[in-house]
PDB file of N, CA and C in Angstrom:
ATOM      1  N   MET A   1     125.315 125.329 137.037  1.00  0.00           N
ATOM      2  CA  MET A   1     124.308 125.001 138.095  1.00  0.00           C
ATOM      3  C   MET A   1     124.271 123.593 138.473  1.00  0.00           C
ATOM      4  N   ALA A   2     123.926 123.267 139.730  1.00  0.00           N
ATOM      5  CA  ALA A   2     123.872 121.839 140.123  1.00  0.00           C
ATOM      6  C   ALA A   2     122.539 121.576 140.857  1.00  0.00           C
ATOM      7  N   TRP A   3     122.197 120.393 141.107  1.00  0.00           N
ATOM      8  CA  TRP A   3     121.109 120.026 141.904  1.00  0.00           C
ATOM      9  C   TRP A   3     121.459 119.701 143.294  1.00  0.00           C
ATOM     10  N   PHE A   4     120.686 120.117 144.181  1.00  0.00           N
ATOM     11  CA  PHE A   4     120.947 119.873 145.606  1.00  0.00           C
ATOM     12  C   PHE A   4     119.667 119.307 146.305  1.00  0.00           C
ATOM     13  N   SER A   5     119.775 118.260 146.863  1.00  0.00           N
ATOM     14  CA  SER A   5     118.578 117.662 147.689  1.00  0.00           C
ATOM     15  C   SER A   5     118.520 118.152 149.121  1.00  0.00           C
ATOM     16  N   LEU A   6     117.323 118.480 149.617  1.00  0.00           N
ATOM     17  CA  LEU A   6     117.118 118.962 150.838  1.00  0.00           C
ATOM     18  C   LEU A   6     117.259 117.747 151.908  1.00  0.00           C
ATOM     19  N   ASN A   7     118.068 117.894 152.862  1.00  0.00           N
ATOM     20  CA  ASN A   7     118.270 116.722 153.778  1.00  0.00           C
ATOM     21  C   ASN A   7     116.886 116.540 154.634  1.00  0.00           C
ATOM     22  N   PRO A   8     116.763 115.412 155.077  1.00  0.00           N
ATOM     23  CA  PRO A   8     115.462 115.014 155.873  1.00  0.00           C
ATOM     24  C   PRO A   8     115.394 116.031 156.999  1.00  0.00           C
ATOM     25  N   GLY A   9     114.270 116.634 157.204  1.00  0.00           N
ATOM     26  CA  GLY A   9     114.069 117.592 158.423  1.00  0.00           C
ATOM     27  C   GLY A   9     114.661 118.987 158.199  1.00  0.00           C
ATOM     28  N   GLY A  10     115.371 119.131 156.961  1.00  0.00           N
ATOM     29  CA  GLY A  10     116.104 120.412 156.759  1.00  0.00           C
ATOM     30  C   GLY A  10     115.054 121.477 156.426  1.00  0.00           C
ATOM     31  N   ASN A  11     115.638 122.675 156.678  1.00  0.00           N
ATOM     32  CA  ASN A  11     114.927 124.019 156.389  1.00  0.00           C
ATOM     33  C   ASN A  11     115.298 124.429 154.930  1.00  0.00           C
ATOM     34  N   PRO A  12     114.218 124.496 154.114  1.00  0.00           N
ATOM     35  CA  PRO A  12     114.618 124.893 152.718  1.00  0.00           C
ATOM     36  C   PRO A  12     115.298 126.156 152.447  1.00  0.00           C
ATOM     37  N   THR A  13     115.350 126.986 153.487  1.00  0.00           N
ATOM     38  CA  THR A  13     116.151 128.367 153.231  1.00  0.00           C
ATOM     39  C   THR A  13     117.472 128.423 153.894  1.00  0.00           C
ATOM     40  N   VAL A  14     117.885 127.306 154.332  1.00  0.00           N
ATOM     41  CA  VAL A  14     119.200 127.218 154.962  1.00  0.00           C
ATOM     42  C   VAL A  14     120.211 126.329 153.956  1.00  0.00           C
ATOM     43  N   PRO A  15     121.182 127.008 153.334  1.00  0.00           N
ATOM     44  CA  PRO A  15     122.058 126.266 152.427  1.00  0.00           C
ATOM     45  C   PRO A  15     122.713 125.100 153.002  1.00  0.00           C
ATOM     46  N   ASN A  16     123.097 124.976 154.208  1.00  0.00           N
ATOM     47  CA  ASN A  16     123.827 124.012 154.837  1.00  0.00           C
ATOM     48  C   ASN A  16     122.850 122.756 155.027  1.00  0.00           C
ATOM     49  N   ASP A  17     121.546 122.902 154.804  1.00  0.00           N
ATOM     50  CA  ASP A  17     120.597 121.763 154.910  1.00  0.00           C
ATOM     51  C   ASP A  17     120.351 121.049 153.566  1.00  0.00           C
ATOM     52  N   TYR A  18     121.165 121.321 152.579  1.00  0.00           N
ATOM     53  CA  TYR A  18     121.215 120.605 151.271  1.00  0.00           C
ATOM     54  C   TYR A  18     122.472 119.870 151.002  1.00  0.00           C
ATOM     55  N   THR A  19     122.294 118.826 150.254  1.00  0.00           N
ATOM     56  CA  THR A  19     123.448 118.047 149.690  1.00  0.00           C
ATOM     57  C   THR A  19     123.559 117.982 148.273  1.00  0.00           C
ATOM     58  N   ILE A  20     124.841 118.299 147.682  1.00  0.00           N
ATOM     59  CA  ILE A  20     124.844 118.436 146.234  1.00  0.00           C
ATOM     60  C   ILE A  20     124.728 116.987 145.627  1.00  0.00           C
ATOM     61  N   GLN A  21     124.116 117.000 144.482  1.00  0.00           N
ATOM     62  CA  GLN A  21     123.773 115.698 143.850  1.00  0.00           C
ATOM     63  C   GLN A  21     124.436 115.721 142.387  1.00  0.00           C
ATOM     64  N   GLY A  22     124.765 114.576 141.849  1.00  0.00           N
ATOM     65  CA  GLY A  22     125.367 114.468 140.541  1.00  0.00           C
ATOM     66  C   GLY A  22     124.391 114.644 139.369  1.00  0.00           C
ATOM     67  N   SER A  23     123.084 114.473 139.748  1.00  0.00           N
ATOM     68  CA  SER A  23     122.013 114.678 138.679  1.00  0.00           C
ATOM     69  C   SER A  23     120.770 115.060 139.454  1.00  0.00           C
ATOM     70  N   GLN A  24     119.715 115.402 138.754  1.00  0.00           N
ATOM     71  CA  GLN A  24     118.463 115.729 139.292  1.00  0.00           C
ATOM     72  C   GLN A  24     117.873 114.546 140.172  1.00  0.00           C
ATOM     73  N   PRO A  25     117.676 114.742 141.370  1.00  0.00           N
ATOM     74  CA  PRO A  25     117.094 113.713 142.294  1.00  0.00           C
ATOM     75  C   PRO A  25     115.681 113.331 141.767  1.00  0.00           C
ATOM     76  N   SER A  26     115.308 112.135 142.080  1.00  0.00           N
ATOM     77  CA  SER A  26     113.983 111.611 141.789  1.00  0.00           C
ATOM     78  C   SER A  26     113.066 112.150 143.008  1.00  0.00           C
ATOM     79  N   CYS A  27     112.084 112.830 142.707  1.00  0.00           N
ATOM     80  CA  CYS A  27     111.151 113.490 143.666  1.00  0.00           C
ATOM     81  C   CYS A  27     109.739 113.206 143.244  1.00  0.00           C
ATOM     82  N   ALA A  28     108.905 112.901 144.097  1.00  0.00           N
ATOM     83  CA  ALA A  28     107.446 112.590 143.724  1.00  0.00           C
ATOM     84  C   ALA A  28     106.500 113.292 144.798  1.00  0.00           C
ATOM     85  N   GLY A  29     105.688 114.065 144.284  1.00  0.00           N
ATOM     86  CA  GLY A  29     104.632 114.726 145.109  1.00  0.00           C
ATOM     87  C   GLY A  29     104.690 116.166 144.943  1.00  0.00           C
ATOM     88  N   THR A  30     103.875 117.013 145.854  1.00  0.00           N
ATOM     89  CA  THR A  30     103.736 118.347 145.580  1.00  0.00           C
ATOM     90  C   THR A  30     103.693 119.104 146.912  1.00  0.00           C
ATOM     91  N   ASP A  31     104.052 118.545 148.093  1.00  0.00           N
ATOM     92  CA  ASP A  31     103.793 119.189 149.303  1.00  0.00           C
ATOM     93  C   ASP A  31     104.949 119.909 149.951  1.00  0.00           C
ATOM     94  N   HIS A  32     106.134 119.536 149.648  1.00  0.00           N
ATOM     95  CA  HIS A  32     107.277 120.110 150.334  1.00  0.00           C
ATOM     96  C   HIS A  32     108.497 120.125 149.225  1.00  0.00           C
ATOM     97  N   ILE A  33     109.481 120.978 149.633  1.00  0.00           N
ATOM     98  CA  ILE A  33     110.668 121.133 148.805  1.00  0.00           C
ATOM     99  C   ILE A  33     111.463 119.817 148.871  1.00  0.00           C
ATOM    100  N   CYS A  34     111.837 119.291 147.746  1.00  0.00           N
ATOM    101  CA  CYS A  34     112.642 118.078 147.610  1.00  0.00           C
ATOM    102  C   CYS A  34     114.081 118.470 147.130  1.00  0.00           C
ATOM    103  N   ALA A  35     114.155 119.226 146.103  1.00  0.00           N
ATOM    104  CA  ALA A  35     115.566 119.609 145.639  1.00  0.00           C
ATOM    105  C   ALA A  35     115.494 120.921 144.886  1.00  0.00           C
ATOM    106  N   VAL A  36     116.549 121.675 144.845  1.00  0.00           N
ATOM    107  CA  VAL A  36     116.687 122.823 144.034  1.00  0.00           C
ATOM    108  C   VAL A  36     117.918 122.837 143.093  1.00  0.00           C
ATOM    109  N   GLN A  37     117.728 123.519 141.997  1.00  0.00           N
ATOM    110  CA  GLN A  37     118.983 123.533 141.141  1.00  0.00           C
ATOM    111  C   GLN A  37     119.540 125.082 141.331  1.00  0.00           C
ATOM    112  N   ALA A  38     120.788 125.181 141.677  1.00  0.00           N
ATOM    113  CA  ALA A  38     121.364 126.416 141.986  1.00  0.00           C
ATOM    114  C   ALA A  38     122.800 126.445 141.662  1.00  0.00           C
ATOM    115  N   THR A  39     123.369 127.628 141.658  1.00  0.00           N
ATOM    116  CA  THR A  39     124.908 127.715 141.619  1.00  0.00           C
ATOM    117  C   THR A  39     125.462 127.302 142.848  1.00  0.00           C
ATOM    118  N   PRO A  40     126.555 126.411 142.881  1.00  0.00           N
ATOM    119  CA  PRO A  40     127.099 126.051 144.097  1.00  0.00           C
ATOM    120  C   PRO A  40     128.080 127.113 144.549  1.00  0.00           C
ATOM    121  N   ASP A  41     128.106 127.335 145.957  1.00  0.00           N
ATOM    122  CA  ASP A  41     129.143 128.231 146.550  1.00  0.00           C
ATOM    123  C   ASP A  41     130.504 127.388 146.852  1.00  0.00           C
ATOM    124  N   SER A  42     131.471 128.022 147.490  1.00  0.00           N
ATOM    125  CA  SER A  42     132.794 127.404 147.638  1.00  0.00           C
ATOM    126  C   SER A  42     132.741 126.246 148.439  1.00  0.00           C
ATOM    127  N   ASN A  43     131.693 126.051 149.219  1.00  0.00           N
ATOM    128  CA  ASN A  43     131.468 124.853 150.124  1.00  0.00           C
ATOM    129  C   ASN A  43     130.618 123.817 149.510  1.00  0.00           C
ATOM    130  N   ASN A  44     130.195 123.953 148.192  1.00  0.00           N
ATOM    131  CA  ASN A  44     129.210 123.001 147.534  1.00  0.00           C
ATOM    132  C   ASN A  44     127.918 123.044 148.140  1.00  0.00           C
ATOM    133  N   LYS A  45     127.423 124.219 148.498  1.00  0.00           N
ATOM    134  CA  LYS A  45     126.122 124.458 149.141  1.00  0.00           C
ATOM    135  C   LYS A  45     125.453 125.346 148.098  1.00  0.00           C
ATOM    136  N   PRO A  46     124.014 125.198 147.930  1.00  0.00           N
ATOM    137  CA  PRO A  46     123.367 126.170 146.848  1.00  0.00           C
ATOM    138  C   PRO A  46     123.342 127.608 147.354  1.00  0.00           C
ATOM    139  N   GLN A  47     123.560 128.424 146.237  1.00  0.00           N
ATOM    140  CA  GLN A  47     123.381 129.985 146.562  1.00  0.00           C
ATOM    141  C   GLN A  47     121.859 130.183 146.313  1.00  0.00           C
ATOM    142  N   LEU A  48     121.177 130.443 147.632  1.00  0.00           N
ATOM    143  CA  LEU A  48     119.713 130.549 147.548  1.00  0.00           C
ATOM    144  C   LEU A  48     119.457 132.092 147.257  1.00  0.00           C
ATOM    145  N   THR A  49     119.343 132.384 146.040  1.00  0.00           N
ATOM    146  CA  THR A  49     119.088 133.772 145.654  1.00  0.00           C
ATOM    147  C   THR A  49     117.629 134.210 145.998  1.00  0.00           C
ATOM    148  N   ASP A  50     117.323 135.448 146.020  1.00  0.00           N
ATOM    149  CA  ASP A  50     115.971 135.875 146.182  1.00  0.00           C
ATOM    150  C   ASP A  50     115.066 135.319 145.146  1.00  0.00           C
ATOM    151  N   ALA A  51     115.620 135.283 143.827  1.00  0.00           N
ATOM    152  CA  ALA A  51     114.843 134.619 142.597  1.00  0.00           C
ATOM    153  C   ALA A  51     114.503 133.364 143.010  1.00  0.00           C
ATOM    154  N   LEU A  52     115.530 132.456 143.447  1.00  0.00           N
ATOM    155  CA  LEU A  52     115.204 131.095 143.663  1.00  0.00           C
ATOM    156  C   LEU A  52     114.322 130.822 144.847  1.00  0.00           C
ATOM    157  N   LYS A  53     114.317 131.659 145.852  1.00  0.00           N
ATOM    158  CA  LYS A  53     113.437 131.619 146.895  1.00  0.00           C
ATOM    159  C   LYS A  53     111.917 131.935 146.465  1.00  0.00           C
ATOM    160  N   ASN A  54     111.816 132.878 145.570  1.00  0.00           N
ATOM    161  CA  ASN A  54     110.546 133.195 145.045  1.00  0.00           C
ATOM    162  C   ASN A  54     110.006 132.044 144.249  1.00  0.00           C
ATOM    163  N   GLU A  55     110.825 131.380 143.448  1.00  0.00           N
ATOM    164  CA  GLU A  55     110.556 130.242 142.735  1.00  0.00           C
ATOM    165  C   GLU A  55     110.070 129.140 143.448  1.00  0.00           C
ATOM    166  N   MET A  56     110.699 128.889 144.706  1.00  0.00           N
ATOM    167  CA  MET A  56     110.235 127.869 145.686  1.00  0.00           C
ATOM    168  C   MET A  56     108.921 128.215 146.175  1.00  0.00           C
ATOM    169  N   ILE A  57     108.573 129.366 146.569  1.00  0.00           N
ATOM    170  CA  ILE A  57     107.314 129.919 147.077  1.00  0.00           C
ATOM    171  C   ILE A  57     106.269 129.644 146.091  1.00  0.00           C
ATOM    172  N   ILE A  58     106.391 130.011 144.809  1.00  0.00           N
ATOM    173  CA  ILE A  58     105.455 129.844 143.773  1.00  0.00           C
ATOM    174  C   ILE A  58     105.239 128.418 143.427  1.00  0.00           C
ATOM    175  N   ALA A  59     106.325 127.459 143.516  1.00  0.00           N
ATOM    176  CA  ALA A  59     106.163 126.130 143.298  1.00  0.00           C
ATOM    177  C   ALA A  59     105.262 125.486 144.365  1.00  0.00           C
ATOM    178  N   LEU A  60     105.546 125.899 145.538  1.00  0.00           N
ATOM    179  CA  LEU A  60     104.714 125.328 146.770  1.00  0.00           C
ATOM    180  C   LEU A  60     103.296 125.889 146.629  1.00  0.00           C
ATOM    181  N   ASP A  61     103.123 127.175 146.349  1.00  0.00           N
ATOM    182  CA  ASP A  61     101.743 127.745 146.213  1.00  0.00           C
ATOM    183  C   ASP A  61     101.022 127.064 145.134  1.00  0.00           C
ATOM    184  N   ASN A  62     101.682 126.765 143.923  1.00  0.00           N
ATOM    185  CA  ASN A  62     100.912 126.117 142.770  1.00  0.00           C
ATOM    186  C   ASN A  62     100.952 124.649 142.959  1.00  0.00           C
ATOM    187  N   ARG A  63     101.640 124.094 143.876  1.00  0.00           N
ATOM    188  CA  ARG A  63     101.631 122.588 144.197  1.00  0.00           C
ATOM    189  C   ARG A  63     102.222 122.006 142.818  1.00  0.00           C
ATOM    190  N   SER A  64     103.287 122.621 142.242  1.00  0.00           N
ATOM    191  CA  SER A  64     103.836 122.284 140.962  1.00  0.00           C
ATOM    192  C   SER A  64     105.324 122.553 140.828  1.00  0.00           C
ATOM    193  N   ALA A  65     106.044 121.427 140.500  1.00  0.00           N
ATOM    194  CA  ALA A  65     107.517 121.737 140.358  1.00  0.00           C
ATOM    195  C   ALA A  65     107.681 122.761 139.177  1.00  0.00           C
ATOM    196  N   SER A  66     108.971 123.261 139.305  1.00  0.00           N
ATOM    197  CA  SER A  66     109.358 124.328 138.221  1.00  0.00           C
ATOM    198  C   SER A  66     110.667 123.974 137.762  1.00  0.00           C
ATOM    199  N   THR A  67     111.315 124.796 136.881  1.00  0.00           N
ATOM    200  CA  THR A  67     112.633 124.542 136.286  1.00  0.00           C
ATOM    201  C   THR A  67     113.665 124.258 137.402  1.00  0.00           C
ATOM    202  N   ASN A  68     113.708 125.025 138.528  1.00  0.00           N
ATOM    203  CA  ASN A  68     114.706 124.929 139.378  1.00  0.00           C
ATOM    204  C   ASN A  68     114.334 124.350 140.801  1.00  0.00           C
ATOM    205  N   VAL A  69     113.038 123.799 140.924  1.00  0.00           N
ATOM    206  CA  VAL A  69     112.486 123.420 142.198  1.00  0.00           C
ATOM    207  C   VAL A  69     111.744 122.137 141.898  1.00  0.00           C
ATOM    208  N   SER A  70     112.136 121.085 142.776  1.00  0.00           N
ATOM    209  CA  SER A  70     111.503 119.865 142.722  1.00  0.00           C
ATOM    210  C   SER A  70     110.710 119.676 144.026  1.00  0.00           C
ATOM    211  N   LEU A  71     109.542 119.023 144.015  1.00  0.00           N
ATOM    212  CA  LEU A  71     108.661 118.996 145.186  1.00  0.00           C
ATOM    213  C   LEU A  71     108.500 117.419 145.483  1.00  0.00           C
ATOM    214  N   LYS A  72     108.151 117.161 146.713  1.00  0.00           N
ATOM    215  CA  LYS A  72     107.779 115.851 147.300  1.00  0.00           C
ATOM    216  C   LYS A  72     106.701 115.874 148.207  1.00  0.00           C
ATOM    217  N   ASP A  73     106.046 114.707 148.419  1.00  0.00           N
ATOM    218  CA  ASP A  73     105.131 114.485 149.569  1.00  0.00           C
ATOM    219  C   ASP A  73     105.978 114.347 150.754  1.00  0.00           C
ATOM    220  N   SER A  74     105.304 114.537 151.958  1.00  0.00           N
ATOM    221  CA  SER A  74     105.886 114.542 153.254  1.00  0.00           C
ATOM    222  C   SER A  74     106.553 113.157 153.661  1.00  0.00           C
TER     223      SER A  74
END
């Protein structure tokens, strides 16, 4: 698994809107997706599984980061 940061203005459900990172990015806040931890595909983009998408929804709903989802302010 690898960490991927969401590009500025990116859609969190579109794999091409992420950039792979060497380690977990620094994220502060609780309003928006900042980064996700996922298995990279052959293009080094995150495989956004249904389970990960659900984890993203729960993190945003609870306004709390989770194991595979980091949040940030706008």
